[in-house]
């Protein structure tokens, strides 16, 4: 079954990805096929270690498994999330600024510093704030990654990721149900909650990776990652009623998780 996920990439990101594909180094797909697949495989593909392939791979990852510890009950089993970006051998600096209605503004930075003939440091930062008519957003994060031995037989990477946020949860929009149909009664853009509501949390994890490359395109990758994730939520549910309005608040939820795993492929 093919599942179509909408708006994973913005139109600008999609255009950039297509440019990278057009400029990439394409090879015979049989170069990475096994003994049986090589007899039937008839395609061209990006060379795995070319710059275009690296840039495309760093855009998106899917975090599989139970996400309820991070995102609450009823959440999906997988979450699409931006990966920690790996450095490559060039100096490059990029700053993006975006703004929107509701006092919404976001600044991201992506800085690559060449530190040696086969080593580089990459630092990604983000600051996002918005008023959004009461549904406030306050988010900031940083993710430095250092690679050495890039392109050699033994490549190493160490990285750190930290993100923290202090938002207002937007769970409410009072409405009437008339003849089985929803009748909105108040502007959808407004915030309908209590001033004491909050959704706070932080994610911090460190990682280490080693890639050993054998002859013929084979490689062994070993990765270690350890992280801590916290979420503290206090939300109210505002509804219309025949009696004097009363705010029903949900029990406070605090989630903490320590995670460590070793991956070999």
mmCIF file of C-alpha atoms in Angstrom:
data_model
loop_
_atom_site.group_PDB
_atom_site.id
_atom_site.type_symbol
_atom_site.label_atom_id
_atom_site.label_comp_id
_atom_site.label_asym_id
_atom_site.label_seq_id
_atom_site.Cartn_x
_atom_site.Cartn_y
_atom_site.Cartn_z
ATOM 1 C CA UNK A 1 0.000 0.000 0.000
ATOM 2 C CA UNK A 2 1.312 3.429 -0.942
ATOM 3 C CA UNK A 3 0.621 6.172 1.605
ATOM 4 C CA UNK A 4 0.700 9.783 0.413
ATOM 5 C CA UNK A 5 1.982 12.230 3.055
ATOM 6 C CA UNK A 6 1.100 15.790 2.104
ATOM 7 C CA UNK A 7 3.242 18.885 2.671
ATOM 8 C CA UNK A 8 6.284 16.994 3.967
ATOM 9 C CA UNK A 9 8.385 19.429 1.908
ATOM 10 C CA UNK A 10 7.645 23.021 1.054
ATOM 11 C CA UNK A 11 7.552 23.967 -2.659
ATOM 12 C CA UNK A 12 10.980 25.591 -2.228
ATOM 13 C CA UNK A 13 12.450 22.463 -0.619
ATOM 14 C CA UNK A 14 10.967 20.277 -3.364
ATOM 15 C CA UNK A 15 12.476 22.527 -6.049
ATOM 16 C CA UNK A 16 15.867 22.355 -4.303
ATOM 17 C CA UNK A 17 15.663 18.555 -4.060
ATOM 18 C CA UNK A 18 14.933 18.266 -7.775
ATOM 19 C CA UNK A 19 17.933 20.486 -8.536
ATOM 20 C CA UNK A 20 20.189 18.248 -6.438
ATOM 21 C CA UNK A 21 18.842 15.178 -8.254
ATOM 22 C CA UNK A 22 19.541 16.787 -11.638
ATOM 23 C CA UNK A 23 23.083 17.727 -10.618
ATOM 24 C CA UNK A 24 23.871 14.451 -8.841
ATOM 25 C CA UNK A 25 26.255 11.716 -9.930
ATOM 26 C CA UNK A 26 24.209 8.809 -11.317
ATOM 27 C CA UNK A 27 25.591 5.275 -11.606
ATOM 28 C CA UNK A 28 24.379 1.854 -12.771
ATOM 29 C CA UNK A 29 22.069 0.427 -10.086
ATOM 30 C CA UNK A 30 23.763 -2.949 -10.370
ATOM 31 C CA UNK A 31 26.795 -1.471 -8.593
ATOM 32 C CA UNK A 32 25.063 -1.998 -5.217
ATOM 33 C CA UNK A 33 23.063 -5.145 -6.082
ATOM 34 C CA UNK A 34 23.673 -8.631 -4.737
ATOM 35 C CA UNK A 35 24.447 -11.732 -6.746
ATOM 36 C CA UNK A 36 20.791 -12.435 -7.540
ATOM 37 C CA UNK A 37 19.488 -8.862 -7.871
ATOM 38 C CA UNK A 38 22.262 -7.919 -10.300
ATOM 39 C CA UNK A 39 20.721 -10.256 -12.870
ATOM 40 C CA UNK A 40 17.419 -8.367 -12.916
ATOM 41 C CA UNK A 41 18.216 -4.837 -11.808
ATOM 42 C CA UNK A 42 18.055 -2.282 -14.616
ATOM 43 C CA UNK A 43 18.098 1.206 -13.159
ATOM 44 C CA UNK A 44 20.294 4.197 -12.451
ATOM 45 C CA UNK A 45 20.761 5.653 -8.982
ATOM 46 C CA UNK A 46 22.669 8.325 -7.134
ATOM 47 C CA UNK A 47 26.103 7.311 -5.949
ATOM 48 C CA UNK A 48 25.689 6.841 -2.191
ATOM 49 C CA UNK A 49 28.615 9.001 -1.106
ATOM 50 C CA UNK A 50 28.110 11.893 -3.550
ATOM 51 C CA UNK A 51 27.187 15.357 -2.292
ATOM 52 C CA UNK A 52 23.660 15.282 -3.749
ATOM 53 C CA UNK A 53 22.914 11.966 -2.006
ATOM 54 C CA UNK A 54 24.142 13.296 1.343
ATOM 55 C CA UNK A 55 22.062 16.447 1.084
ATOM 56 C CA UNK A 56 18.901 14.542 0.194
ATOM 57 C CA UNK A 57 19.356 11.929 2.925
ATOM 58 C CA UNK A 58 19.778 14.563 5.624
ATOM 59 C CA UNK A 59 16.411 16.191 4.950
ATOM 60 C CA UNK A 60 13.985 13.694 6.488
ATOM 61 C CA UNK A 61 13.955 10.636 8.712
ATOM 62 C CA UNK A 62 11.103 8.567 10.129
ATOM 63 C CA UNK A 63 11.197 7.784 13.844
ATOM 64 C CA UNK A 64 9.450 4.427 14.120
ATOM 65 C CA UNK A 65 7.868 2.776 17.137
ATOM 66 C CA UNK A 66 5.659 4.056 19.914
ATOM 67 C CA UNK A 67 5.542 7.845 19.960
ATOM 68 C CA UNK A 68 3.112 8.105 22.884
ATOM 69 C CA UNK A 69 5.877 8.855 25.373
ATOM 70 C CA UNK A 70 6.651 12.022 23.439
ATOM 71 C CA UNK A 71 3.366 13.084 21.910
ATOM 72 C CA UNK A 72 0.597 11.734 24.162
ATOM 73 C CA UNK A 73 -2.009 8.997 23.873
ATOM 74 C CA UNK A 74 -3.473 8.186 20.494
ATOM 75 C CA UNK A 75 -0.459 9.390 18.530
ATOM 76 C CA UNK A 76 0.813 7.559 15.475
ATOM 77 C CA UNK A 77 3.469 4.874 15.506
ATOM 78 C CA UNK A 78 5.924 6.906 13.451
ATOM 79 C CA UNK A 79 6.924 10.544 13.336
ATOM 80 C CA UNK A 80 8.548 12.380 10.445
ATOM 81 C CA UNK A 81 11.362 14.474 11.806
ATOM 82 C CA UNK A 82 14.370 16.363 10.499
ATOM 83 C CA UNK A 83 17.618 14.473 11.022
ATOM 84 C CA UNK A 84 20.814 15.808 12.531
ATOM 85 C CA UNK A 85 22.727 17.083 9.526
ATOM 86 C CA UNK A 86 26.172 15.715 8.744
ATOM 87 C CA UNK A 87 29.094 17.980 7.779
ATOM 88 C CA UNK A 88 30.753 17.780 4.387
ATOM 89 C CA UNK A 89 34.063 19.134 3.113
ATOM 90 C CA UNK A 90 33.324 22.753 2.317
ATOM 91 C CA UNK A 91 32.756 26.080 4.078
ATOM 92 C CA UNK A 92 29.110 27.087 3.811
ATOM 93 C CA UNK A 93 26.856 29.328 5.874
ATOM 94 C CA UNK A 94 23.101 29.729 5.484
ATOM 95 C CA UNK A 95 20.568 31.758 7.470
ATOM 96 C CA UNK A 96 16.820 31.604 6.782
ATOM 97 C CA UNK A 97 14.281 34.034 8.204
ATOM 98 C CA UNK A 98 10.514 33.625 7.877
ATOM 99 C CA UNK A 99 7.619 35.635 9.270
ATOM 100 C CA UNK A 100 3.844 35.345 9.272
ATOM 101 C CA UNK A 101 0.636 36.622 10.764
ATOM 102 C CA UNK A 102 0.021 36.369 14.483
ATOM 103 C CA UNK A 103 3.487 37.679 15.331
ATOM 104 C CA UNK A 104 5.056 34.491 13.970
ATOM 105 C CA UNK A 105 8.763 34.561 13.149
ATOM 106 C CA UNK A 106 11.414 31.875 12.764
ATOM 107 C CA UNK A 107 15.190 32.034 12.235
ATOM 108 C CA UNK A 108 17.344 29.014 11.348
ATOM 109 C CA UNK A 109 21.080 28.851 10.860
ATOM 110 C CA UNK A 110 23.199 26.200 9.153
ATOM 111 C CA UNK A 111 26.954 26.710 9.419
ATOM 112 C CA UNK A 112 29.642 24.369 8.046
ATOM 113 C CA UNK A 113 33.266 25.032 8.997
ATOM 114 C CA UNK A 114 36.094 23.118 7.325
ATOM 115 C CA UNK A 115 38.600 22.242 10.079
ATOM 116 C CA UNK A 116 40.989 19.982 8.162
ATOM 117 C CA UNK A 117 41.544 18.056 4.916
ATOM 118 C CA UNK A 118 39.042 15.374 6.016
ATOM 119 C CA UNK A 119 37.240 17.034 8.952
ATOM 120 C CA UNK A 120 34.423 19.544 9.348
ATOM 121 C CA UNK A 121 32.084 20.999 11.983
ATOM 122 C CA UNK A 122 28.402 21.682 11.307
ATOM 123 C CA UNK A 123 26.174 23.732 13.627
ATOM 124 C CA UNK A 124 22.411 24.048 13.176
ATOM 125 C CA UNK A 125 20.364 26.487 15.241
ATOM 126 C CA UNK A 126 16.685 27.479 15.399
ATOM 127 C CA UNK A 127 14.649 30.131 17.205
ATOM 128 C CA UNK A 128 10.869 30.195 16.696
ATOM 129 C CA UNK A 129 8.463 32.538 18.465
ATOM 130 C CA UNK A 130 4.845 33.461 17.831
ATOM 131 C CA UNK A 131 1.933 35.123 19.620
ATOM 132 C CA UNK A 132 -0.799 33.587 17.381
ATOM 133 C CA UNK A 133 -3.655 35.336 19.171
ATOM 134 C CA UNK A 134 -2.860 33.563 22.436
ATOM 135 C CA UNK A 135 -1.587 30.177 21.227
ATOM 136 C CA UNK A 136 1.998 31.183 21.891
ATOM 137 C CA UNK A 137 5.112 29.409 20.610
ATOM 138 C CA UNK A 138 8.576 29.754 22.129
ATOM 139 C CA UNK A 139 11.075 27.256 20.772
ATOM 140 C CA UNK A 140 14.859 27.222 20.510
ATOM 141 C CA UNK A 141 17.452 24.602 19.715
ATOM 142 C CA UNK A 142 21.023 23.827 18.653
ATOM 143 C CA UNK A 143 22.648 20.770 17.040
ATOM 144 C CA UNK A 144 26.449 20.711 16.541
ATOM 145 C CA UNK A 145 28.006 17.760 14.687
ATOM 146 C CA UNK A 146 31.708 17.048 14.087
ATOM 147 C CA UNK A 147 33.029 14.570 11.503
ATOM 148 C CA UNK A 148 36.582 13.508 10.827
ATOM 149 C CA UNK A 149 37.971 10.981 8.380
ATOM 150 C CA UNK A 150 35.301 12.006 5.861
ATOM 151 C CA UNK A 151 35.583 9.864 2.726
ATOM 152 C CA UNK A 152 38.375 7.706 4.194
ATOM 153 C CA UNK A 153 38.323 4.055 5.218
ATOM 154 C CA UNK A 154 37.387 5.025 8.790
ATOM 155 C CA UNK A 155 35.006 7.932 9.357
ATOM 156 C CA UNK A 156 33.869 9.141 12.790
ATOM 157 C CA UNK A 157 31.078 11.449 13.933
ATOM 158 C CA UNK A 158 30.065 12.918 17.287
ATOM 159 C CA UNK A 159 26.972 15.058 17.694
ATOM 160 C CA UNK A 160 24.702 16.763 20.195
ATOM 161 C CA UNK A 161 21.059 17.794 19.772
ATOM 162 C CA UNK A 162 19.113 20.015 22.165
ATOM 163 C CA UNK A 163 15.620 21.486 21.705
ATOM 164 C CA UNK A 164 13.410 23.147 24.321
ATOM 165 C CA UNK A 165 9.974 24.720 24.041
ATOM 166 C CA UNK A 166 7.415 26.583 26.149
ATOM 167 C CA UNK A 167 4.136 26.771 24.216
ATOM 168 C CA UNK A 168 0.423 27.292 24.801
ATOM 169 C CA UNK A 169 -1.520 24.120 23.845
ATOM 170 C CA UNK A 170 -4.265 24.838 21.325
ATOM 171 C CA UNK A 171 -6.828 22.111 22.009
ATOM 172 C CA UNK A 172 -10.041 24.129 22.087
ATOM 173 C CA UNK A 173 -12.534 25.688 19.716
ATOM 174 C CA UNK A 174 -16.059 25.894 21.193
ATOM 175 C CA UNK A 175 -18.852 24.993 18.766
ATOM 176 C CA UNK A 176 -22.492 23.894 18.651
ATOM 177 C CA UNK A 177 -23.759 20.614 17.210
ATOM 178 C CA UNK A 178 -27.072 21.264 15.416
ATOM 179 C CA UNK A 179 -28.867 18.538 13.440
ATOM 180 C CA UNK A 180 -25.717 16.469 13.465
ATOM 181 C CA UNK A 181 -23.605 19.241 11.942
ATOM 182 C CA UNK A 182 -20.911 21.348 13.554
ATOM 183 C CA UNK A 183 -21.782 25.054 13.695
ATOM 184 C CA UNK A 184 -18.729 27.160 14.524
ATOM 185 C CA UNK A 185 -19.695 30.091 16.686
ATOM 186 C CA UNK A 186 -16.406 31.879 17.385
ATOM 187 C CA UNK A 187 -13.444 32.871 15.170
ATOM 188 C CA UNK A 188 -11.203 29.872 14.612
ATOM 189 C CA UNK A 189 -7.982 31.871 14.868
ATOM 190 C CA UNK A 190 -8.565 32.842 18.518
ATOM 191 C CA UNK A 191 -7.179 30.987 21.517
ATOM 192 C CA UNK A 192 -9.802 29.421 23.811
ATOM 193 C CA UNK A 193 -7.994 28.256 26.924
ATOM 194 C CA UNK A 194 -6.693 29.427 30.279
ATOM 195 C CA UNK A 195 -3.709 31.657 30.821
ATOM 196 C CA UNK A 196 -2.263 28.962 33.081
ATOM 197 C CA UNK A 197 -2.208 26.359 30.273
ATOM 198 C CA UNK A 198 1.220 25.317 29.061
ATOM 199 C CA UNK A 199 3.079 22.709 27.039
ATOM 200 C CA UNK A 200 6.732 22.625 28.050
ATOM 201 C CA UNK A 201 9.467 20.183 27.218
ATOM 202 C CA UNK A 202 12.978 19.502 26.067
ATOM 203 C CA UNK A 203 14.873 16.894 24.086
ATOM 204 C CA UNK A 204 18.582 16.294 24.491
ATOM 205 C CA UNK A 205 20.654 13.494 23.036
ATOM 206 C CA UNK A 206 24.226 12.787 22.084
ATOM 207 C CA UNK A 207 25.444 10.432 19.383
ATOM 208 C CA UNK A 208 28.577 8.704 18.165
ATOM 209 C CA UNK A 209 29.027 6.943 14.835
ATOM 210 C CA UNK A 210 31.826 5.044 13.124
ATOM 211 C CA UNK A 211 31.841 3.917 9.488
ATOM 212 C CA UNK A 212 34.425 1.439 8.246
ATOM 213 C CA UNK A 213 34.563 1.106 4.470
ATOM 214 C CA UNK A 214 35.699 -2.131 2.872
ATOM 215 C CA UNK A 215 36.662 -2.598 -0.747
ATOM 216 C CA UNK A 216 33.955 -3.002 -3.372
ATOM 217 C CA UNK A 217 31.566 -0.485 -1.827
ATOM 218 C CA UNK A 218 30.750 -2.479 1.344
ATOM 219 C CA UNK A 219 30.782 -0.717 4.691
ATOM 220 C CA UNK A 220 30.107 -1.374 8.388
ATOM 221 C CA UNK A 221 28.354 1.338 10.385
ATOM 222 C CA UNK A 222 28.169 1.366 14.174
ATOM 223 C CA UNK A 223 26.112 4.012 15.993
ATOM 224 C CA UNK A 224 25.483 4.799 19.654
ATOM 225 C CA UNK A 225 22.877 7.295 20.836
ATOM 226 C CA UNK A 226 21.696 8.277 24.304
ATOM 227 C CA UNK A 227 18.977 10.826 24.982
ATOM 228 C CA UNK A 228 16.531 12.268 27.496
ATOM 229 C CA UNK A 229 13.079 13.563 26.536
ATOM 230 C CA UNK A 230 10.738 15.516 28.808
ATOM 231 C CA UNK A 231 7.228 16.842 28.294
ATOM 232 C CA UNK A 232 5.054 18.710 30.812
ATOM 233 C CA UNK A 233 1.487 19.469 29.712
ATOM 234 C CA UNK A 234 -1.371 21.342 31.419
ATOM 235 C CA UNK A 235 -4.360 21.961 29.151
ATOM 236 C CA UNK A 236 -7.965 23.047 29.685
ATOM 237 C CA UNK A 237 -11.065 22.147 27.682
ATOM 238 C CA UNK A 238 -13.460 25.064 27.238
ATOM 239 C CA UNK A 239 -17.024 24.248 26.160
ATOM 240 C CA UNK A 240 -20.461 25.880 26.043
ATOM 241 C CA UNK A 241 -23.057 24.757 28.584
ATOM 242 C CA UNK A 242 -26.553 25.572 29.854
ATOM 243 C CA UNK A 243 -25.182 26.212 33.329
ATOM 244 C CA UNK A 244 -22.518 28.801 34.200
ATOM 245 C CA UNK A 245 -19.401 27.982 32.246
ATOM 246 C CA UNK A 246 -16.816 25.949 34.073
ATOM 247 C CA UNK A 247 -13.385 25.032 32.781
ATOM 248 C CA UNK A 248 -12.641 21.349 32.928
ATOM 249 C CA UNK A 249 -8.925 20.788 33.243
ATOM 250 C CA UNK A 250 -7.167 17.600 32.371
ATOM 251 C CA UNK A 251 -4.792 15.994 34.889
ATOM 252 C CA UNK A 252 -1.271 17.217 34.611
ATOM 253 C CA UNK A 253 0.919 14.944 32.559
ATOM 254 C CA UNK A 254 4.687 14.717 32.847
ATOM 255 C CA UNK A 255 6.659 12.358 30.631
ATOM 256 C CA UNK A 256 10.322 11.548 31.029
ATOM 257 C CA UNK A 257 12.249 8.964 29.113
ATOM 258 C CA UNK A 258 15.843 7.862 29.006
ATOM 259 C CA UNK A 259 16.912 6.095 25.852
ATOM 260 C CA UNK A 260 20.033 4.290 24.788
ATOM 261 C CA UNK A 261 20.673 1.883 21.956
ATOM 262 C CA UNK A 262 23.459 0.506 19.813
ATOM 263 C CA UNK A 263 22.921 -0.069 16.112
ATOM 264 C CA UNK A 264 25.082 -2.105 13.776
ATOM 265 C CA UNK A 265 24.383 -2.397 10.059
#
